[in-house]
PDB file of C-alpha atoms in Angstrom:
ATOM      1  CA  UNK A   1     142.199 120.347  74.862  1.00 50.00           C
ATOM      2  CA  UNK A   2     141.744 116.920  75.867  1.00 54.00           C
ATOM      3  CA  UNK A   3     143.901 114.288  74.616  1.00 73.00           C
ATOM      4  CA  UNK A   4     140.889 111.617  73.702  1.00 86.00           C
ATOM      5  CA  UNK A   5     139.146 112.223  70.614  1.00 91.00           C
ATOM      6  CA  UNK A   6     135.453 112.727  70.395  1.00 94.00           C
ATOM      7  CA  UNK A   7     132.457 112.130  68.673  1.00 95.00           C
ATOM      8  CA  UNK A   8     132.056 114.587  65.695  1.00 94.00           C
ATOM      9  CA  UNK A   9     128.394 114.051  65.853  1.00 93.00           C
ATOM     10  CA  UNK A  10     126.859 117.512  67.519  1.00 92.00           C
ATOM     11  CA  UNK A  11     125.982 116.812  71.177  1.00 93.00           C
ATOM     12  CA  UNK A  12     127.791 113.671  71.988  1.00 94.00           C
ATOM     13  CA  UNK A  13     130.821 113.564  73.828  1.00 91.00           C
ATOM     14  CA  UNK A  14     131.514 109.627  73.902  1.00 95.00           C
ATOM     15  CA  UNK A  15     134.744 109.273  72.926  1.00 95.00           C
ATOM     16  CA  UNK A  16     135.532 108.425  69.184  1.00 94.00           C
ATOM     17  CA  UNK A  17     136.335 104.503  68.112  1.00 94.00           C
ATOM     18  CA  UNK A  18     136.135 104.815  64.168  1.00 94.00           C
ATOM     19  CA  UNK A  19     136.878 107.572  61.166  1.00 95.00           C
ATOM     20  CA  UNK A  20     134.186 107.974  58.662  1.00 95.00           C
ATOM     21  CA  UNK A  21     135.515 109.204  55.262  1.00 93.00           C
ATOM     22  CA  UNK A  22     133.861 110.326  52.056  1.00 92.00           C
ATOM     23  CA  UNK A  23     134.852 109.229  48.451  1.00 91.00           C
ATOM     24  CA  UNK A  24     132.715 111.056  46.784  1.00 91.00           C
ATOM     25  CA  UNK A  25     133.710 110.081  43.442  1.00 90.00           C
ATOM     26  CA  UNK A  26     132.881 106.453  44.306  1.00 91.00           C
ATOM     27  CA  UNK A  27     129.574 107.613  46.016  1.00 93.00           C
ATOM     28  CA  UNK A  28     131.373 105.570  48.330  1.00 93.00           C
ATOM     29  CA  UNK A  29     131.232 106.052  52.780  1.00 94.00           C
ATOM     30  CA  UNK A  30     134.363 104.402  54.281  1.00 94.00           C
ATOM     31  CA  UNK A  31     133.910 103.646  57.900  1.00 94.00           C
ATOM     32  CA  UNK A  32     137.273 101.971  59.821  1.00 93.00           C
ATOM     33  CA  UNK A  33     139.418 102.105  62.495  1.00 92.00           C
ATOM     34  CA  UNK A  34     139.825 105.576  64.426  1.00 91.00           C
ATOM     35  CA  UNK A  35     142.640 107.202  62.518  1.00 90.00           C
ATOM     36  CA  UNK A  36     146.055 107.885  64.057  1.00 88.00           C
ATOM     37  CA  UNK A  37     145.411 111.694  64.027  1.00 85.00           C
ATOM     38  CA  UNK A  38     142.531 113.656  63.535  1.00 85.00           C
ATOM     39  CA  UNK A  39     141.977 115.438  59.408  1.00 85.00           C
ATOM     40  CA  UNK A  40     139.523 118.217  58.415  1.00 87.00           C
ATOM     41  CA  UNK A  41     137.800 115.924  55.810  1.00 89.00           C
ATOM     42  CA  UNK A  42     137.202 113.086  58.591  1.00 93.00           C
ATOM     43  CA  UNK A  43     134.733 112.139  60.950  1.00 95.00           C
ATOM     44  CA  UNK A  44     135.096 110.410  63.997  1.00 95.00           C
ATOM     45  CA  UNK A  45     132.479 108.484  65.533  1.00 95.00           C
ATOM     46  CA  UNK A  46     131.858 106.948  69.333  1.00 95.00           C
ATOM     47  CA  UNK A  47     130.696 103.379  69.124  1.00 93.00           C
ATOM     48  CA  UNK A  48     126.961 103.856  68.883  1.00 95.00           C
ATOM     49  CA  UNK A  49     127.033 106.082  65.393  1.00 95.00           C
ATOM     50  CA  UNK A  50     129.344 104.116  63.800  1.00 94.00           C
ATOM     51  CA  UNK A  51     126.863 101.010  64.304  1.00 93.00           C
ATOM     52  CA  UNK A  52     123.527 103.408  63.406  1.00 93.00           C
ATOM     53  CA  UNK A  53     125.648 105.005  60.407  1.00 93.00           C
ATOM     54  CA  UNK A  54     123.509 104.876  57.358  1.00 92.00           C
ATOM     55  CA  UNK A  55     124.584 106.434  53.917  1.00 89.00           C
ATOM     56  CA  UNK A  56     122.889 108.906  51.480  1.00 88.00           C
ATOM     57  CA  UNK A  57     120.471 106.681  49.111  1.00 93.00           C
ATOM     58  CA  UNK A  58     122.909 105.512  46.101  1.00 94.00           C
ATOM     59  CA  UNK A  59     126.152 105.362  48.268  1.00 94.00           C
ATOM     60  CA  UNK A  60     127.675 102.377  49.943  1.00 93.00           C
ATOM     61  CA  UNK A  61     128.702 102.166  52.765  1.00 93.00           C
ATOM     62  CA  UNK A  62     132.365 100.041  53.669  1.00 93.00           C
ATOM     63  CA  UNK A  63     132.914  99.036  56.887  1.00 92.00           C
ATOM     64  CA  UNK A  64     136.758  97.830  57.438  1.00 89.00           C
ATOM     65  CA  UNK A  65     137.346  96.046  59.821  1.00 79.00           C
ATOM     66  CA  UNK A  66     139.767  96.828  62.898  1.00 64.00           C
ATOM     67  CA  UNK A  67     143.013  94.406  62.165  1.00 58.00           C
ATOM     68  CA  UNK A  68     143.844  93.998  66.429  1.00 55.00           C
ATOM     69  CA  UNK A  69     140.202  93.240  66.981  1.00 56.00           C
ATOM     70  CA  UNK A  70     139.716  89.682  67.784  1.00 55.00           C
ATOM     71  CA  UNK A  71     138.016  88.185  65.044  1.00 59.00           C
ATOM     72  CA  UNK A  72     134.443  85.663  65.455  1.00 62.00           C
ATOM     73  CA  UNK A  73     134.876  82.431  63.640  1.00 62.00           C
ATOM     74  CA  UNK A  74     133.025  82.073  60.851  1.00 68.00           C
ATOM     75  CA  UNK A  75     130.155  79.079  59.603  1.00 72.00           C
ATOM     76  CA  UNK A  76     133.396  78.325  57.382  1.00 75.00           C
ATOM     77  CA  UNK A  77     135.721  77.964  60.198  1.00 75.00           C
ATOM     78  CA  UNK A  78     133.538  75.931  62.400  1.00 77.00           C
ATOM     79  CA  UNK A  79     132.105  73.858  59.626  1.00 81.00           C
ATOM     80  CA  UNK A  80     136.140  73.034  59.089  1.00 79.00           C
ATOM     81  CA  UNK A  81     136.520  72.389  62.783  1.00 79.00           C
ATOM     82  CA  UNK A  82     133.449  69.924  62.656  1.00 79.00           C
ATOM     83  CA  UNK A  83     134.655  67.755  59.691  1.00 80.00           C
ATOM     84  CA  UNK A  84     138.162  67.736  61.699  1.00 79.00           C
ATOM     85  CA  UNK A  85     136.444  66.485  64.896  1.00 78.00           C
ATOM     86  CA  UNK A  86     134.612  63.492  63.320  1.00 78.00           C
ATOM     87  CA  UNK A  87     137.279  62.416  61.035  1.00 79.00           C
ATOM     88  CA  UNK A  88     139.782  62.218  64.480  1.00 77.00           C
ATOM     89  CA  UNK A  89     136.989  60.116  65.773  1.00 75.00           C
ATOM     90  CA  UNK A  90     136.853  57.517  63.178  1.00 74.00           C
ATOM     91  CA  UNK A  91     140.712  56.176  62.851  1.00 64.00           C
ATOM     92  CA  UNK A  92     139.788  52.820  62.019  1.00 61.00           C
ATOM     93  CA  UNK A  93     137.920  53.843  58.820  1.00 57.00           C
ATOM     94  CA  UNK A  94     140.717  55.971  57.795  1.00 52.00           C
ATOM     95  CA  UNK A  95     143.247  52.782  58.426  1.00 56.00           C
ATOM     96  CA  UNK A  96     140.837  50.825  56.042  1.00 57.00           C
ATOM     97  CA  UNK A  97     140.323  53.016  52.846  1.00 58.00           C
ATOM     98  CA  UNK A  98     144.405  53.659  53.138  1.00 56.00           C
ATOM     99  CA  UNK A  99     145.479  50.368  51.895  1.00 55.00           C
ATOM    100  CA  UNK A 100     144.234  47.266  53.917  1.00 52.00           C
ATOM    101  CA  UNK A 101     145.913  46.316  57.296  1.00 51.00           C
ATOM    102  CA  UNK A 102     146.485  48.743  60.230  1.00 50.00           C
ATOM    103  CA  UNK A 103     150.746  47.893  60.026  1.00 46.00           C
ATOM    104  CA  UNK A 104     150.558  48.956  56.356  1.00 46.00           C
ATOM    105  CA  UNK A 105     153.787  48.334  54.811  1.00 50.00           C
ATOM    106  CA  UNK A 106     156.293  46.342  56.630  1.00 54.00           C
ATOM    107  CA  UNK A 107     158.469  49.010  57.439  1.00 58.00           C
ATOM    108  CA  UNK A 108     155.976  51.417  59.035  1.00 65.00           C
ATOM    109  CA  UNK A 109     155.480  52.025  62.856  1.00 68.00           C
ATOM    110  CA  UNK A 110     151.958  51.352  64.032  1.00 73.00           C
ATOM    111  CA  UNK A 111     149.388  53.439  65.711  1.00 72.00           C
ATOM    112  CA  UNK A 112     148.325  52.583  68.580  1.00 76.00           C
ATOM    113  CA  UNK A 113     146.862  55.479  70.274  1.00 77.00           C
ATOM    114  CA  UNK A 114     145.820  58.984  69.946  1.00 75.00           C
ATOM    115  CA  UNK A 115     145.313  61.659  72.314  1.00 72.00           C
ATOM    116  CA  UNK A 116     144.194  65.334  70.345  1.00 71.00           C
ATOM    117  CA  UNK A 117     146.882  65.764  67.811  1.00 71.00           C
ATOM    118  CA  UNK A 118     149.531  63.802  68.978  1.00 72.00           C
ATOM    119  CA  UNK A 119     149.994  59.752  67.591  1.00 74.00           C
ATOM    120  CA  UNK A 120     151.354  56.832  69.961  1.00 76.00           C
ATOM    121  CA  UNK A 121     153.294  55.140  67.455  1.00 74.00           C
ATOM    122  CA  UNK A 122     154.832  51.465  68.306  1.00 74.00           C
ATOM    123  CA  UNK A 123     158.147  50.173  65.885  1.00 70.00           C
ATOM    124  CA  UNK A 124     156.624  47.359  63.634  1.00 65.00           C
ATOM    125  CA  UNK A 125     160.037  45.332  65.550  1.00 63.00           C
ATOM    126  CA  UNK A 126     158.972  45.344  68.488  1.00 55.00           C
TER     127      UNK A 126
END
């Protein structure tokens, strides 16, 4: 016997990427990750039937995601990284709604540059 899973679907020997389970008290197909070892009461599926998998009308269908995967940013993430980008791009404005001059208190170093994340700060002394 071979040591790579396959396909359960008749016909297709692609190897297997994802278990399809049953709940059939939840009317409920579960679709994940390929399972560490194969059961009786699973399926596994190659790549292309676990994308084309559709469920009995009624039933839902969850697809879990595979944890390792890499994950795609989502609009949420690169909405975030927008706002981030143009509020590093406007230090002045932030200087002015904090409280007046760019020194700010007496005690408190001064900006005077920025590269990325990192500040060039300057001792109000000197």
């Amino acid at each position: 016997m071979s040591p790579v899973r396959r396909c359960s679907r008749t016909a297709c020997g692609r190897p297997a990427v994802a278990t399809l389970t049953y709940v059939y008290a939840d009317s409920t197909a579960v679709l994940g990750p390929l399972a560490t070892y194969a059961e009786p009461h699973c399926y596994d599926l190659c790549a292309e039937h676990s994308e084309r998998l559709t469920a009995p009308r009624g039933w839902e269908v969850v697809r879990l995601s595979d944890a390792s995967a890499p994950s795609r940013p989502s609009g949420d993430d690169l909405e975030a990284l927008a706002n981030a980008v143009r509020e590093a791009a406007r230090p002045q404005e932030r200087k002015a709604q904090a409280g007046g001059k760019p020194g700010g208190r007496g005690g408190d170093p001064v900006e005077v540059g920025r590269r990325g994340h990192l500040r060039v700060l300057r001792s109000p002394d000197a």
